[in-house]
Each structure stands twice: as structure tokens, then as C-alpha cells.
Amino acid sequence: MEPKMARRVHEDQASEDQKAQENSAHSGLCADTIILTMDGELLARDIAPGDRIITRDAGMVKLLGVRRKRVVCDAVLIKAGSLGHTRPAEDITLPCGTEILIRDWRAIAMYGAAQALIPAHDLQDGEFIKVLPKQELEIVEFIFDKPHVIYAGGLEVGCQSTH
């Protein structure tokens, strides 16, 4: 057994580690993702504070705020039907850190639970769900009074942003 010792990390290595962490930390929804609202299906880019979003956990919830930003990050492509018969109905691209609610054998196999919120990159299988190279994405984050699970692009997606 080796003793635990502090070690100096070179600045180059530290900045690479920080970049990798920042890259995987990006979450939210791409601006062209369809969101289920009380006014019907709307693109994430068209949703504004005060809109009523349909959530899995609390029914209709009033949106407090919206953050929009452009980032260069890895993204995950989830092909249509890869998480269930019609989940998602169409191919969808999400930032790697966006949390998806899974409620099938994956939750049991990976987490020993009936359901789990997991980052999109943890679902990659290289064929139906794959990490794409870095790309510029227009990301939208929703701000609620507490975390919620919303219906986005045919998936159940966690929104952890709070005010």
C-alpha cells in the first residue's frame, strides 16, 4: 500500500482537466428542442418566463426564467426509438451533461432503482446513442422554483436550474 501524498499538477494538465470537466458539465437543451407546454409543443428558443411548462413530477409549472448561451462542447446524439418504442420520436442532440430520466431496465441495471436521472453521456452505446465531437450549440436552460422533469424532444429531461 502506497502512502497518500500530495502531488503537484502541472498547469497544462490542470487546464486540460478543467476543460474536460467544463465540457461534460454543460447541460440544458438545444434551442430547437420541442418542449411540451400548456400552449402546445414549442421550441425551447421560443419559451419565455411566465410560460407554463408541463412537468412529470408536478403537472403544470410556471417558468421563472430562461438562460440562453452559445457553447462549444461535446454533445450526445440519441437516435429515434433508442430509449423505447417512440422515445424519442425523432433523433435528438443534447449537451453531454443534460440529465435524462430513465425508467426501464437501464435504471435497474445501472443504478438498482426503478428510475434514475442520469447524464446523457452515461447512456452512450456507440451505435444508437453516441457522443459527437465538439460543436457549437445554442443552449437554453429553464429556471424553476425547484428542480423538475420536463418533456423535451420526446424524452423526460431533468431541469436542475433554480433561481
Backbone as JSON, one array per atom type, in Angstrom:
{
  "sequence": "MEPKMARRVHEDQASEDQKAQENSAHSGLCADTIILTMDGELLARDIAPGDRIITRDAGMVKLLGVRRKRVVCDAVLIKAGSLGHTRPAEDITLPCGTEILIRDWRAIAMYGAAQALIPAHDLQDGEFIKVLPKQELEIVEFIFDKPHVIYAGGLEVGCQSTH",
  "N": [[0.84, -1.17, 0.0], [0.6, 2.16, -0.94], [1.65, 5.25, 0.5], [-0.55, 8.03, 1.03], [-0.04, 10.9, -0.77], [0.43, 14.33, -1.37], [0.5, 15.82, -4.56], [2.05, 17.77, -7.07], [0.34, 19.26, -9.68], [0.91, 19.81, -13.04], [0.52, 22.94, -14.72], [-0.44, 22.79, -17.36], [-1.67, 20.25, -17.41], [-3.59, 20.64, -15.43], [-5.2, 22.63, -16.61], [-6.19, 21.2, -18.84], [-7.65, 19.18, -17.53], [-9.54, 20.8, -16.29], [-10.84, 21.89, -18.51], [-11.97, 19.55, -19.6], [-13.73, 18.89, -17.55], [-15.41, 21.14, -17.55], [-16.5, 20.85, -20.1], [-18.0, 18.46, -19.92], [-19.79, 19.29, -18.1], [-21.7, 20.88, -19.23], [-25.09, 21.42, -19.62], [-28.58, 21.37, -20.35], [-30.84, 22.35, -22.93], [-30.89, 21.99, -26.46], [-31.58, 24.72, -28.61], [-33.48, 24.16, -30.58], [-35.05, 22.12, -29.6], [-38.1, 20.46, -28.98], [-40.53, 21.39, -26.66], [-42.93, 20.42, -24.26], [-45.69, 22.29, -23.51], [-48.29, 24.2, -21.83], [-49.41, 25.6, -23.85], [-49.11, 24.02, -26.0], [-46.8, 22.25, -28.18], [-43.68, 23.71, -28.19], [-40.73, 25.3, -29.49], [-37.67, 25.25, -27.69], [-36.22, 27.63, -27.83], [-38.2, 29.52, -28.16], [-39.55, 29.8, -25.81], [-40.51, 31.59, -22.9], [-40.03, 33.43, -19.8], [-42.68, 32.96, -17.48], [-44.2, 31.36, -19.11], [-46.11, 28.32, -19.16], [-45.05, 25.25, -18.29], [-45.26, 21.78, -18.89], [-44.73, 19.32, -16.53], [-43.33, 16.2, -15.41], [-43.28, 15.59, -12.72], [-44.8, 17.49, -11.3], [-47.01, 18.36, -12.69], [-48.43, 21.15, -14.32], [-46.18, 23.85, -14.43], [-45.11, 27.11, -13.7], [-42.76, 28.91, -15.52], [-39.9, 30.49, -14.31], [-37.61, 31.78, -15.3], [-35.26, 32.1, -18.07], [-32.23, 31.0, -19.4], [-29.97, 31.69, -21.94], [-27.37, 30.57, -24.04], [-24.37, 30.33, -26.01], [-22.3, 27.64, -26.6], [-19.27, 25.73, -26.95], [-19.07, 22.4, -27.06], [-18.97, 18.85, -26.23], [-21.52, 16.74, -27.5], [-24.44, 14.68, -27.24], [-25.9, 12.38, -29.37], [-29.02, 11.05, -29.66], [-30.64, 8.52, -31.09], [-33.78, 8.13, -32.8], [-36.27, 6.26, -31.13], [-34.48, 4.79, -29.57], [-34.6, 4.68, -26.8], [-36.89, 3.46, -26.12], [-40.1, 2.52, -27.53], [-41.16, 4.84, -28.91], [-39.4, 6.72, -28.0], [-36.73, 8.75, -28.19], [-39.12, 10.35, -30.43], [-37.99, 11.41, -32.68], [-34.61, 11.84, -33.89], [-32.41, 13.28, -31.5], [-30.32, 15.85, -30.22], [-28.29, 16.54, -27.48], [-26.57, 18.46, -24.95], [-23.76, 16.92, -23.33], [-23.97, 16.76, -20.48], [-26.66, 16.94, -19.83], [-29.41, 15.82, -17.99], [-31.26, 12.83, -18.17], [-34.32, 11.22, -17.57], [-34.56, 7.91, -16.87], [-36.56, 5.02, -17.07], [-36.57, 2.21, -17.13], [-35.15, -1.02, -17.91], [-32.52, -0.14, -17.92], [-32.23, 1.65, -15.76], [-32.54, -0.08, -13.61], [-30.45, -1.91, -14.09], [-28.15, -0.24, -14.08], [-28.35, 1.39, -11.8], [-29.81, 0.11, -9.84], [-32.41, 0.86, -9.3], [-35.87, 1.75, -9.87], [-36.18, 3.99, -11.43], [-34.1, 6.64, -12.71], [-32.25, 9.7, -12.82], [-29.97, 10.51, -15.17], [-26.83, 11.64, -16.57], [-26.71, 12.43, -20.04], [-24.44, 11.52, -21.46], [-23.73, 9.2, -20.11], [-25.33, 7.25, -21.13], [-24.38, 6.42, -23.53], [-23.84, 4.16, -26.21], [-22.48, 3.85, -28.46], [-23.68, 3.19, -30.85], [-26.59, 3.6, -31.1], [-26.87, 5.63, -29.32], [-24.7, 8.14, -29.17], [-21.65, 9.9, -28.47], [-20.91, 12.97, -29.82], [-18.43, 14.8, -31.71], [-16.87, 17.84, -30.46], [-18.89, 20.72, -30.75], [-20.5, 23.77, -31.74], [-23.17, 24.85, -29.83], [-26.41, 26.2, -29.38], [-27.69, 26.79, -26.37], [-30.39, 26.33, -24.12], [-31.52, 27.01, -20.91], [-33.83, 26.25, -18.39], [-35.36, 27.99, -15.72], [-36.69, 27.2, -12.71], [-38.68, 27.17, -9.66], [-37.84, 25.03, -8.23], [-36.07, 21.9, -8.84], [-37.22, 20.11, -11.74], [-38.77, 17.6, -13.85], [-39.08, 17.69, -17.22], [-40.9, 17.42, -20.35], [-39.18, 16.92, -23.16], [-38.37, 16.97, -26.47], [-39.44, 14.42, -26.78], [-38.4, 13.03, -24.7], [-37.9, 12.52, -21.15], [-36.64, 14.98, -19.29], [-34.32, 16.26, -16.96], [-34.48, 19.32, -15.26], [-32.42, 21.17, -13.56], [-31.89, 23.71, -12.85], [-32.21, 26.4, -10.65], [-33.44, 29.4, -9.1]],
  "CA": [[0.0, 0.0, 0.0], [1.39, 3.38, -1.03], [1.12, 6.33, 1.34], [-1.22, 9.11, 0.31], [0.84, 12.06, -0.81], [0.01, 15.43, -2.24], [1.41, 15.96, -5.69], [1.85, 18.99, -7.84], [-0.18, 19.05, -11.03], [1.41, 20.82, -13.96], [-0.53, 23.85, -15.16], [-1.02, 22.27, -18.6], [-2.56, 19.15, -17.05], [-4.72, 21.21, -14.69], [-6.12, 23.3, -17.54], [-6.85, 20.15, -19.62], [-8.65, 18.57, -16.65], [-10.6, 21.77, -16.09], [-11.6, 21.96, -19.77], [-12.76, 18.33, -19.7], [-14.81, 18.98, -16.58], [-16.35, 22.15, -18.05], [-17.15, 20.3, -21.27], [-19.02, 17.49, -19.54], [-20.73, 19.92, -17.19], [-22.74, 21.59, -19.97], [-26.39, 20.78, -19.67], [-29.62, 22.23, -20.9], [-31.49, 21.84, -24.14], [-30.6, 22.72, -27.68], [-32.63, 25.69, -28.85], [-34.52, 23.63, -31.47], [-35.74, 21.01, -28.96], [-39.52, 20.69, -28.76], [-40.91, 21.32, -25.25], [-44.37, 20.32, -24.05], [-46.18, 23.39, -22.67], [-49.75, 24.32, -21.8], [-49.8, 26.19, -25.14], [-48.75, 23.05, -27.03], [-45.38, 22.0, -28.37], [-42.94, 24.91, -28.59], [-39.28, 25.18, -29.49], [-37.06, 25.79, -26.47], [-35.8, 29.02, -28.08], [-39.37, 30.4, -28.16], [-40.17, 29.79, -24.49], [-40.14, 32.78, -22.13], [-40.51, 33.44, -18.41], [-44.14, 33.07, -17.37], [-44.84, 30.25, -19.83], [-46.48, 27.2, -18.32], [-44.4, 24.05, -18.8], [-45.81, 20.55, -18.33], [-43.68, 18.52, -15.91], [-43.7, 14.85, -14.99], [-43.37, 15.49, -11.27], [-45.68, 18.46, -10.65], [-48.03, 18.88, -13.6], [-48.09, 22.42, -14.95], [-45.35, 24.71, -13.59], [-44.79, 28.39, -14.33], [-41.33, 29.12, -15.72], [-39.43, 31.74, -13.7], [-36.61, 32.44, -16.12], [-34.61, 31.34, -19.14], [-30.85, 31.38, -19.74], [-29.57, 31.26, -23.29], [-25.94, 30.78, -24.26], [-23.71, 29.53, -27.06], [-21.13, 26.96, -26.05], [-18.65, 24.68, -27.75], [-18.98, 21.26, -26.15], [-19.39, 17.56, -26.76], [-22.96, 16.55, -27.44], [-24.87, 13.29, -27.38], [-26.96, 12.14, -30.34], [-29.87, 9.93, -29.29], [-31.43, 8.19, -32.27], [-35.2, 7.88, -32.59], [-36.66, 4.94, -30.67], [-33.43, 4.05, -28.86], [-34.9, 4.57, -25.36], [-38.25, 2.93, -26.04], [-40.77, 2.45, -28.83], [-41.17, 6.16, -29.55], [-38.6, 7.61, -27.15], [-37.52, 9.87, -28.68], [-39.8, 10.12, -31.71], [-37.03, 11.82, -33.71], [-33.25, 11.99, -33.37], [-32.25, 14.48, -30.68], [-28.97, 16.15, -29.76], [-28.27, 17.2, -26.18], [-25.25, 18.58, -24.33], [-23.41, 15.68, -22.6], [-24.35, 16.77, -19.07], [-28.11, 17.02, -19.65], [-29.9, 14.62, -17.31], [-32.44, 12.18, -18.75], [-34.97, 10.28, -16.67], [-34.76, 6.58, -17.45], [-37.5, 4.24, -16.27], [-36.64, 0.87, -17.73], [-34.1, -1.94, -17.47], [-31.26, 0.59, -17.73], [-32.2, 2.18, -14.38], [-32.32, -1.21, -12.71], [-29.11, -2.47, -14.33], [-27.08, 0.71, -13.78], [-28.49, 2.06, -10.51], [-30.58, -0.68, -8.9], [-33.63, 1.6, -8.97], [-36.88, 1.71, -10.92], [-35.94, 5.14, -12.29], [-32.92, 7.42, -12.33], [-31.84, 10.82, -13.66], [-28.55, 10.32, -15.45], [-26.31, 12.47, -17.67], [-26.87, 11.82, -21.36], [-23.23, 10.82, -21.9], [-23.66, 7.89, -19.47], [-26.16, 6.31, -21.88], [-23.78, 6.13, -24.83], [-23.55, 2.77, -26.56], [-21.67, 3.92, -29.67], [-24.46, 2.9, -32.05], [-27.86, 4.32, -31.07], [-26.61, 6.82, -28.5], [-23.27, 8.36, -29.29], [-21.07, 11.21, -28.21], [-20.46, 13.64, -31.03], [-17.29, 15.7, -31.47], [-17.2, 19.2, -30.02], [-19.58, 21.55, -31.72], [-21.14, 24.94, -31.13], [-24.59, 24.65, -29.6], [-27.18, 27.23, -28.7], [-28.29, 26.06, -25.26], [-31.42, 27.01, -23.34], [-31.72, 26.43, -19.58], [-35.04, 26.76, -17.76], [-35.22, 28.26, -14.29], [-37.92, 26.97, -11.96], [-38.52, 27.36, -8.22], [-37.14, 23.83, -7.75], [-35.82, 21.01, -9.98], [-38.37, 19.41, -12.32], [-38.56, 16.78, -15.03], [-39.97, 18.2, -18.27], [-40.98, 16.63, -21.57], [-38.39, 17.64, -24.16], [-37.96, 16.16, -27.61], [-39.89, 13.05, -26.61], [-37.72, 12.44, -23.55], [-38.13, 13.16, -19.85], [-35.35, 15.62, -19.06], [-34.22, 16.98, -15.7], [-34.1, 20.74, -15.24], [-31.91, 21.37, -12.21], [-31.67, 25.14, -12.61], [-33.1, 27.1, -9.74], [-33.04, 30.82, -9.02]],
  "C": [[0.89, 1.23, 0.0], [0.79, 4.45, -0.13], [0.44, 7.38, 0.47], [-0.35, 10.34, 0.39], [0.24, 13.1, -1.74], [0.99, 15.49, -3.39], [1.06, 17.23, -6.45], [1.37, 18.61, -9.24], [0.36, 20.17, -11.9], [0.25, 21.67, -14.45], [-1.22, 23.35, -16.42], [-2.04, 21.18, -18.29], [-3.79, 19.68, -16.33], [-5.71, 21.87, -15.64], [-6.84, 22.3, -18.42], [-7.94, 19.49, -18.8], [-9.83, 19.5, -16.46], [-11.47, 21.88, -17.34], [-12.49, 20.74, -19.92], [-13.95, 18.38, -18.76], [-15.85, 19.99, -17.04], [-17.15, 21.6, -19.21], [-18.27, 19.35, -20.88], [-20.08, 18.11, -18.65], [-21.85, 20.65, -17.93], [-24.02, 20.77, -19.99], [-27.38, 21.79, -20.19], [-30.18, 21.57, -22.13], [-31.03, 22.64, -25.34], [-31.82, 23.57, -28.02], [-33.76, 25.15, -29.73], [-35.25, 22.41, -30.89], [-37.2, 21.38, -28.7], [-39.87, 20.42, -27.3], [-42.43, 21.27, -25.15], [-44.81, 21.38, -23.05], [-47.71, 23.38, -22.67], [-50.29, 24.96, -23.09], [-49.47, 25.26, -26.3], [-47.25, 22.84, -27.09], [-44.71, 23.26, -28.91], [-41.45, 24.6, -28.63], [-38.71, 25.82, -28.23], [-36.68, 27.25, -26.65], [-36.96, 30.0, -27.98], [-40.05, 30.5, -26.8], [-39.61, 30.95, -23.66], [-40.62, 32.64, -20.68], [-42.02, 33.68, -18.37], [-44.87, 31.98, -18.13], [-45.1, 29.1, -18.87], [-45.97, 25.91, -18.97], [-45.04, 22.83, -18.13], [-44.65, 19.7, -17.8], [-44.22, 17.15, -15.52], [-44.02, 14.82, -13.5], [-44.39, 16.42, -10.63], [-46.79, 18.99, -11.56], [-47.56, 20.15, -14.26], [-47.31, 23.3, -13.96], [-45.01, 25.97, -14.37], [-43.27, 28.58, -14.36], [-40.92, 30.49, -15.17], [-38.45, 32.51, -14.59], [-36.02, 31.51, -17.15], [-33.2, 31.89, -19.31], [-30.55, 30.85, -21.12], [-28.08, 31.53, -23.43], [-25.47, 29.91, -25.42], [-22.47, 28.93, -26.43], [-20.56, 26.01, -27.09], [-18.42, 23.53, -26.79], [-19.29, 19.97, -26.9], [-20.9, 17.47, -26.61], [-23.24, 15.06, -27.6], [-26.01, 13.25, -28.39], [-27.72, 10.9, -29.89], [-30.79, 9.67, -30.47], [-32.87, 7.85, -31.89], [-35.44, 6.43, -32.16], [-35.63, 4.19, -29.85], [-33.66, 3.91, -27.36], [-36.32, 4.05, -25.12], [-38.89, 3.02, -27.41], [-40.78, 3.79, -29.57], [-40.38, 7.19, -28.74], [-37.17, 7.67, -27.65], [-38.15, 9.54, -30.03], [-38.89, 10.45, -32.89], [-35.65, 11.87, -33.07], [-33.16, 13.3, -32.59], [-30.8, 14.61, -30.26], [-29.07, 16.95, -28.48], [-26.83, 17.42, -25.73], [-25.0, 17.35, -23.44], [-23.92, 15.63, -21.17], [-25.84, 16.84, -18.81], [-28.62, 15.71, -19.04], [-31.21, 14.14, -17.94], [-33.0, 11.21, -17.72], [-35.15, 8.96, -17.42], [-35.61, 5.77, -16.49], [-37.67, 2.85, -16.87], [-35.49, 0.02, -17.19], [-32.77, -1.24, -17.22], [-31.14, 1.12, -16.29], [-31.92, 1.06, -13.39], [-30.9, -1.74, -12.85], [-28.0, -1.54, -13.86], [-27.13, 1.24, -12.35], [-29.28, 1.27, -9.46], [-31.86, 0.0, -8.45], [-34.59, 1.53, -10.15], [-36.72, 2.88, -11.9], [-34.73, 5.91, -11.79], [-32.73, 8.56, -13.32], [-30.35, 10.67, -13.91], [-28.09, 11.22, -16.6], [-26.38, 11.71, -18.99], [-25.63, 11.04, -21.78], [-23.08, 9.44, -21.26], [-24.48, 6.83, -20.19], [-25.51, 5.84, -23.19], [-23.5, 4.64, -25.02], [-22.74, 2.7, -27.86], [-22.44, 3.65, -30.95], [-25.74, 3.72, -32.1], [-27.77, 5.61, -30.26], [-25.12, 7.04, -28.53], [-22.86, 9.79, -29.01], [-20.53, 11.75, -29.52], [-19.24, 14.5, -30.71], [-17.78, 17.08, -31.04], [-17.87, 19.96, -31.15], [-20.2, 22.73, -30.99], [-22.63, 24.66, -31.04], [-25.19, 25.9, -28.99], [-28.0, 26.5, -27.64], [-29.29, 26.96, -24.52], [-31.55, 26.26, -22.01], [-32.95, 27.08, -18.98], [-34.83, 26.91, -16.27], [-36.6, 28.13, -13.64], [-37.65, 27.26, -10.48], [-37.8, 26.19, -7.57], [-36.9, 22.93, -8.96], [-37.11, 20.3, -10.43], [-37.91, 18.52, -13.46], [-39.58, 17.24, -16.06], [-39.95, 17.23, -19.46], [-40.31, 17.43, -22.69], [-37.95, 16.7, -25.26], [-38.36, 14.7, -27.48], [-39.21, 12.32, -25.46], [-38.17, 13.15, -22.28], [-36.77, 13.66, -19.38], [-35.38, 16.4, -17.75], [-33.79, 18.41, -15.92], [-33.71, 21.05, -13.81], [-31.72, 22.84, -11.88], [-32.7, 25.69, -11.66], [-32.62, 28.53, -9.64], [-32.1, 31.07, -7.88]]
}
